CSV table of C-alpha atoms and ligand atoms in Angstrom, one decimal:
chain,number,residue,atom,x,y,z
A,928,MET,CA,0.0,0.0,0.0
A,929,LYS,CA,2.8,2.4,1.0
A,930,LYS,CA,4.6,1.7,-2.2
A,931,ILE,CA,1.4,2.5,-4.3
A,932,VAL,CA,1.0,5.9,-2.4
A,933,THR,CA,4.7,6.7,-3.1
A,934,MET,CA,4.3,5.9,-6.8
A,935,ALA,CA,1.2,8.0,-7.0
A,936,VAL,CA,2.9,11.0,-5.4
A,937,LEU,CA,5.9,10.6,-7.7
A,938,PHE,CA,3.6,10.4,-10.7
A,939,ALA,CA,1.7,13.5,-9.5
A,940,LEU,CA,5.0,15.4,-9.1
A,941,LEU,CA,6.1,14.4,-12.6
A,942,MET,CA,2.8,15.6,-14.1
A,943,LEU,CA,3.1,18.9,-12.2
A,944,CYS,CA,6.6,19.4,-13.5
A,945,LEU,CA,5.5,18.7,-17.1
A,946,CYS,CA,2.5,21.1,-16.8
A,947,ALA,CA,4.7,23.8,-15.4
A,948,CYS,CA,7.2,23.4,-18.1
A,949,GLY,CA,4.6,23.0,-20.9
A,950,ASP,CA,5.5,24.9,-24.0
A,951,ASP,CA,2.6,25.0,-26.5
A,952,GLU,CA,-0.2,24.8,-23.9
A,953,GLU,CA,-1.5,28.0,-22.4
A,954,ASP,CA,0.7,28.7,-19.4
A,955,ASP,CA,-1.1,27.9,-16.1
A,956,ILE,CA,1.1,30.2,-14.0
A,957,HIS,CA,-0.6,33.2,-15.6
A,958,LYS,CA,-4.1,32.1,-14.6
A,959,TYR,CA,-4.1,32.7,-10.9
A,960,GLU,CA,-5.9,35.7,-9.4
A,961,LYS,CA,-3.3,38.5,-9.3
A,962,VAL,CA,-3.6,40.8,-6.4
A,963,GLY,CA,-2.2,44.2,-5.6
A,964,LYS,CA,-2.3,47.6,-7.2
A,965,TYR,CA,-0.4,48.3,-10.4
A,966,ASP,CA,1.1,51.6,-11.2
A,967,ASP,CA,-1.2,53.4,-13.6
A,968,ASP,CA,1.6,53.6,-16.2
A,969,ASP,CA,2.4,49.9,-15.9
A,970,LYS,CA,-1.0,48.2,-16.5
A,971,ASN,CA,0.5,44.9,-17.7
A,972,PRO,CA,0.6,42.4,-14.9
A,973,PRO,CA,4.2,41.4,-13.9
A,974,THR,CA,5.6,38.3,-15.5
A,975,ALA,CA,5.8,35.4,-13.1
A,976,GLY,CA,9.3,34.3,-12.0
A,977,PRO,CA,10.6,30.9,-11.2
A,978,GLU,CA,9.3,31.2,-7.6
A,979,ASP,CA,5.8,31.4,-9.0
A,980,LEU,CA,6.0,28.0,-10.6
A,981,VAL,CA,3.6,26.4,-8.2
A,982,THR,CA,0.1,25.1,-8.8
A,983,PRO,CA,-2.8,27.0,-7.1
A,984,GLY,CA,-4.4,24.9,-4.3
A,985,VAL,CA,-1.2,22.8,-3.7
A,986,THR,CA,1.0,25.3,-2.0
A,987,GLY,CA,-1.4,28.3,-2.0
A,988,THR,CA,-1.9,31.1,-4.4
A,989,PRO,CA,1.3,33.0,-5.1
A,990,THR,CA,1.2,36.7,-4.4
A,991,PRO,CA,3.2,38.9,-6.7
A,992,THR,CA,5.6,41.2,-4.9
A,993,PHE,CA,6.0,44.8,-5.8
A,994,ALA,CA,9.2,46.8,-5.4
A,995,PRO,CA,8.7,50.2,-3.7
A,996,LYS,CA,8.5,53.2,-6.0
A,997,GLN,CA,11.9,54.5,-7.1
A,998,TYR,CA,12.5,58.2,-7.0
A,999,VAL,CA,15.1,60.2,-9.0
A,1000,ILE,CA,16.1,63.3,-7.2
A,1001,VAL,CA,18.3,66.0,-8.8
A,1002,LEU,CA,20.1,68.3,-6.4
A,1003,ASP,CA,21.5,71.5,-8.0
A,1004,PRO,CA,24.2,73.2,-5.9
A,1005,GLY,CA,23.7,76.8,-7.2
A,1006,HIS,CA,26.5,78.8,-8.8
A,1007,GLY,CA,30.1,77.5,-9.1
A,1008,GLY,CA,33.2,78.1,-11.3
A,1009,LYS,CA,33.6,81.8,-12.0
A,1010,ASP,CA,30.3,82.6,-10.3
A,1011,PRO,CA,30.7,82.2,-6.5
A,1012,GLY,CA,27.2,83.5,-5.7
A,1013,ALA,CA,26.7,85.5,-2.5
A,1014,GLY,CA,29.5,85.9,0.0
A,1015,TYR,CA,29.9,87.3,3.5
A,1016,ASP,CA,32.4,87.1,6.4
A,1017,GLY,CA,34.5,84.4,4.6
A,1018,ARG,CA,31.5,82.3,3.7
A,1019,VAL,CA,31.1,81.6,-0.1
A,1020,GLU,CA,27.6,80.5,-1.4
A,1021,ALA,CA,28.8,78.2,-4.2
A,1022,LYS,CA,31.0,76.2,-1.8
A,1023,LEU,CA,28.3,76.0,0.9
A,1024,ASN,CA,25.7,75.0,-1.7
A,1025,LEU,CA,27.9,72.1,-2.8
A,1026,GLN,CA,28.6,71.0,0.8
A,1027,LEU,CA,24.9,71.0,1.6
A,1028,ALA,CA,24.0,69.1,-1.6
A,1029,ASN,CA,26.6,66.4,-0.8
A,1030,MET,CA,25.2,66.1,2.8
A,1031,ILE,CA,21.6,65.8,1.5
A,1032,ARG,CA,22.6,63.1,-1.0
A,1033,ASP,CA,24.5,61.2,1.7
A,1034,TYR,CA,21.6,61.3,4.0
A,1035,LEU,CA,19.1,60.2,1.4
A,1036,THR,CA,21.2,57.4,0.0
A,1037,THR,CA,22.1,56.1,3.5
A,1038,ASN,CA,18.5,56.2,4.8
A,1039,TYR,CA,16.4,55.3,1.8
A,1040,SER,CA,17.0,52.4,-0.6
A,1041,ASN,CA,14.5,53.6,-3.3
A,1042,VAL,CA,16.2,56.9,-4.2
A,1043,THR,CA,18.7,57.8,-6.9
A,1044,VAL,CA,20.3,61.2,-6.2
A,1045,ILE,CA,22.1,63.1,-8.9
A,1046,LEU,CA,24.1,66.3,-8.4
A,1047,THR,CA,24.3,68.8,-11.3
A,1048,ARG,CA,27.9,69.5,-10.3
A,1049,GLU,CA,30.3,67.7,-8.1
A,1050,GLU,CA,33.0,70.3,-8.1
A,1051,ASN,CA,33.5,74.1,-8.2
A,1052,VAL,CA,32.5,74.5,-11.8
A,1053,GLU,CA,29.8,76.0,-13.9
A,1054,LEU,CA,27.9,73.8,-16.4
A,1055,ASP,CA,28.3,76.4,-19.1
A,1056,PRO,CA,30.1,79.8,-19.2
A,1057,ASP,CA,26.9,81.5,-20.4
A,1058,LYS,CA,24.6,82.0,-17.5
A,1059,GLY,CA,21.4,81.3,-19.4
A,1060,THR,CA,22.8,78.1,-20.9
A,1061,ASP,CA,24.1,77.1,-17.5
A,1062,LEU,CA,20.7,77.4,-15.8
A,1063,ARG,CA,19.0,75.5,-18.6
A,1064,ALA,CA,21.6,72.8,-18.4
A,1065,ARG,CA,21.0,72.3,-14.7
A,1066,VAL,CA,17.3,71.6,-15.3
A,1067,GLY,CA,18.4,69.5,-18.3
A,1068,VAL,CA,20.2,67.1,-15.9
A,1069,GLY,CA,16.7,66.5,-14.4
A,1070,VAL,CA,15.1,66.1,-17.8
A,1071,THR,CA,17.7,63.7,-19.1
A,1072,ASN,CA,17.6,61.5,-16.0
A,1073,HIS,CA,13.8,61.5,-15.8
A,1074,ALA,CA,13.9,63.1,-12.4
A,1075,ASP,CA,10.8,63.4,-10.2
A,1076,ILE,CA,12.1,66.7,-8.8
A,1077,VAL,CA,14.9,69.2,-9.1
A,1078,VAL,CA,15.9,71.0,-6.0
A,1079,SER,CA,18.3,73.9,-6.6
A,1080,LEU,CA,20.2,74.9,-3.5
A,1081,HIS,CA,21.0,78.5,-2.7
A,1082,LEU,CA,21.7,80.9,0.1
A,1083,ASN,CA,20.1,84.3,0.2
A,1084,ALA,CA,21.6,87.7,0.9
A,1085,SER,CA,20.2,91.2,1.5
A,1086,ASN,CA,21.6,94.7,0.9
A,1087,ASN,CA,21.4,95.7,4.6
A,1088,HIS,CA,22.5,92.3,5.8
A,1089,LYS,CA,19.5,92.4,8.2
A,1090,GLN,CA,17.1,89.9,6.6
A,1091,HIS,CA,17.0,86.3,7.8
A,1092,GLY,CA,15.2,83.0,7.4
A,1093,SER,CA,14.3,80.5,4.7
A,1094,MET,CA,12.4,80.9,1.4
A,1095,VAL,CA,11.6,78.8,-1.6
A,1096,CYS,CA,11.0,80.1,-5.2
A,1097,ILE,CA,8.4,78.0,-7.1
A,1098,SER,CA,6.9,78.1,-10.5
A,1099,LYS,CA,3.7,80.0,-11.2
A,1100,GLN,CA,2.9,77.7,-14.2
A,1101,LYS,CA,-0.2,75.7,-13.4
A,1102,ASN,CA,1.2,72.3,-14.5
A,1103,ILE,CA,3.6,72.2,-11.6
A,1104,THR,CA,2.8,75.1,-9.2
A,1105,ASP,CA,0.6,73.1,-6.7
A,1106,GLN,CA,3.1,70.3,-6.4
A,1107,SER,CA,6.0,72.7,-6.2
A,1108,LYS,CA,4.2,74.5,-3.3
A,1109,LYS,CA,3.7,71.2,-1.5
A,1110,LEU,CA,7.4,70.3,-1.8
A,1111,ALA,CA,8.4,73.8,-0.7
A,1112,ASP,CA,6.2,73.7,2.3
A,1113,CYS,CA,7.5,70.2,3.4
A,1114,ILE,CA,11.1,71.6,3.3
A,1115,LEU,CA,10.2,75.0,4.9
A,1116,LYS,CA,8.4,73.4,7.8
A,1117,ARG,CA,11.5,71.2,8.6
A,1118,LEU,CA,13.8,74.3,8.5
A,1119,GLU,CA,11.4,76.2,10.7
A,1120,ASN,CA,11.7,73.4,13.2
A,1121,LEU,CA,15.4,74.1,13.4
A,1122,GLY,CA,14.6,77.7,14.4
A,1123,LEU,CA,14.8,79.4,11.0
A,1124,THR,CA,12.2,82.0,10.2
A,1125,ASN,CA,9.8,80.6,7.5
A,1126,ASN,CA,9.5,83.4,4.9
A,1127,GLY,CA,7.3,81.2,2.7
A,1128,THR,CA,7.2,80.6,-1.1
A,1129,LEU,CA,7.7,83.1,-3.8
A,1130,LYS,CA,6.5,83.2,-7.4
A,1131,ARG,CA,7.8,85.9,-9.6
A,1132,ASP,CA,6.8,87.1,-13.1
A,1133,SER,CA,9.2,87.4,-15.9
A,1134,LEU,CA,9.5,91.0,-17.1
A,1135,ASP,CA,10.2,90.2,-20.7
A,1136,THR,CA,9.0,86.7,-21.5
A,1137,PHE,CA,5.4,85.9,-22.1
A,1138,ASP,CA,3.4,82.8,-23.1
A,1139,ASP,CA,1.1,82.5,-26.1
A,1140,ASP,CA,-1.7,84.3,-24.2
A,1141,GLY,CA,0.5,87.2,-23.3
A,1142,VAL,CA,0.8,86.1,-19.6
A,1143,PRO,CA,4.3,86.5,-18.2
A,1144,VAL,CA,6.2,83.2,-17.5
A,1145,ASP,CA,8.4,82.5,-14.5
A,1146,TYR,CA,11.2,85.0,-13.8
A,1147,TYR,CA,13.4,82.3,-12.3
A,1148,ALA,CA,15.0,80.2,-15.0
A,1149,ILE,CA,15.2,77.0,-12.9
A,1150,CYS,CA,11.4,77.2,-12.3
A,1151,ARG,CA,10.7,78.3,-15.9
A,1152,HIS,CA,12.6,75.5,-17.6
A,1153,GLY,CA,11.2,73.0,-15.1
A,1154,ALA,CA,7.6,74.1,-16.0
A,1155,ALA,CA,8.4,73.9,-19.7
A,1156,ASN,CA,9.5,70.3,-19.3
A,1157,ASN,CA,6.7,69.4,-16.9
A,1158,LEU,CA,9.2,68.9,-14.1
A,1159,ILE,CA,8.9,70.1,-10.5
A,1160,SER,CA,11.9,72.4,-10.1
A,1161,ILE,CA,12.3,74.7,-7.1
A,1162,ILE,CA,14.9,77.0,-5.6
A,1163,VAL,CA,15.6,76.6,-1.9
A,1164,GLU,CA,17.1,79.6,-0.2
A,1165,SER,CA,17.9,77.7,3.0
A,1166,CYS,CA,18.9,80.9,4.9
A,1167,PHE,CA,20.7,84.2,4.6
A,1168,ILE,CA,24.5,83.9,4.2
A,1169,ASP,CA,25.0,87.5,5.5
A,1170,SER,CA,22.7,87.3,8.5
A,1171,ASP,CA,24.2,87.2,12.0
A,1172,GLU,CA,21.0,85.5,13.1
A,1173,ASP,CA,21.2,82.7,10.5
A,1174,ALA,CA,25.0,82.4,10.7
A,1175,VAL,CA,24.7,79.7,13.4
A,1176,HIS,CA,23.2,77.4,10.8
A,1177,LEU,CA,26.2,77.8,8.5
A,1178,LYS,CA,29.2,78.0,10.8
A,1179,SER,CA,29.7,74.4,11.8
A,1180,GLU,CA,29.7,71.0,10.0
A,1181,GLU,CA,27.1,69.9,12.6
A,1182,ALA,CA,24.8,72.8,11.8
A,1183,LEU,CA,25.0,72.1,8.1
A,1184,LEU,CA,24.3,68.5,8.6
A,1185,GLU,CA,21.3,69.4,10.6
A,1186,MET,CA,20.0,71.6,7.8
A,1187,ALA,CA,20.8,68.9,5.2
A,1188,GLU,CA,18.9,66.3,7.2
A,1189,ALA,CA,15.9,68.6,7.5
A,1190,GLU,CA,15.8,69.2,3.8
A,1191,ALA,CA,16.2,65.5,3.0
A,1192,LYS,CA,13.4,64.6,5.2
A,1193,GLY,CA,11.2,67.3,3.7
A,1194,ILE,CA,11.9,66.0,0.2
A,1195,MET,CA,11.0,62.4,1.2
A,1196,GLU,CA,7.9,63.6,3.1
A,1197,PHE,CA,6.7,65.2,-0.1
A,1198,LEU,CA,7.6,62.3,-2.4
A,1199,THR,CA,6.0,59.7,-0.2
A,1200,LYS,CA,2.9,61.6,1.0
A,1201,TYR,CA,2.0,64.3,-1.6
A,1202,TYR,CA,3.7,63.5,-4.9
A,1203,THR,CA,1.2,62.8,-7.6
A,1204,HIS,CA,2.7,64.7,-10.5
A,1205,GLY,CA,4.6,61.7,-12.0
A,1206,GLU,CA,1.5,59.4,-11.9
A,1207,GLY,CA,-1.4,58.8,-14.3
B,1733,ZN,ZN1,22.3,81.8,-5.2
């Protein structure tokens, strides 16, 4: 009796194997009820892998697994090369922007497995000697790499050296303005928690460039080129480089790390909670 059962089990296993490896027959492994939510832009069910080669009812219905959404983040350390940006009391904006960008990248890639972070420049260089071409090229890094967002990092300065706090410039163009505002607010709130004054978001009209309806486009090239490419592209002025009040946030490595962490967390809060622009 025991021998018959053993033979029957072996026969069943042989048949299972033949079914699973069948060539001309319709493939059974694609018949099971697939569960889970597909990305809108990927409506085709995933192809079953070797681990899915089991028969429903024998070892249970396999459940397809989904990788977490991957994000491409472009960080743009403002200025560089012959353009140092703002400066005060030995502090140079282009250099601090690059330091901050590196710290944000390190924080993101250390703490999140589903991010690709690209810097528009890794050294003290400009992307092009012509300012207009340079700014276009920075957004171009985001376009070429199919980025979800471009965050251009800057430090502010004022004529009387009395202004202080954080501010974010966003696009006024309706295809990206709402999402840009969300991203800006996520970052600004975190900076505010560090004690920086939240000066809010700023949209500014171009004085000489208009759309087909005669409405001025964005003044800031980073925002303007972003909008033209349907890419969320913002300018973060983390604080004022020439403010005695804000200086504490720039004077030490620890303080810069604190700001980088705040901005990295703000970026991820936006992408995981509010980002809808790249879907549908
Ligand atoms: Zn700047």
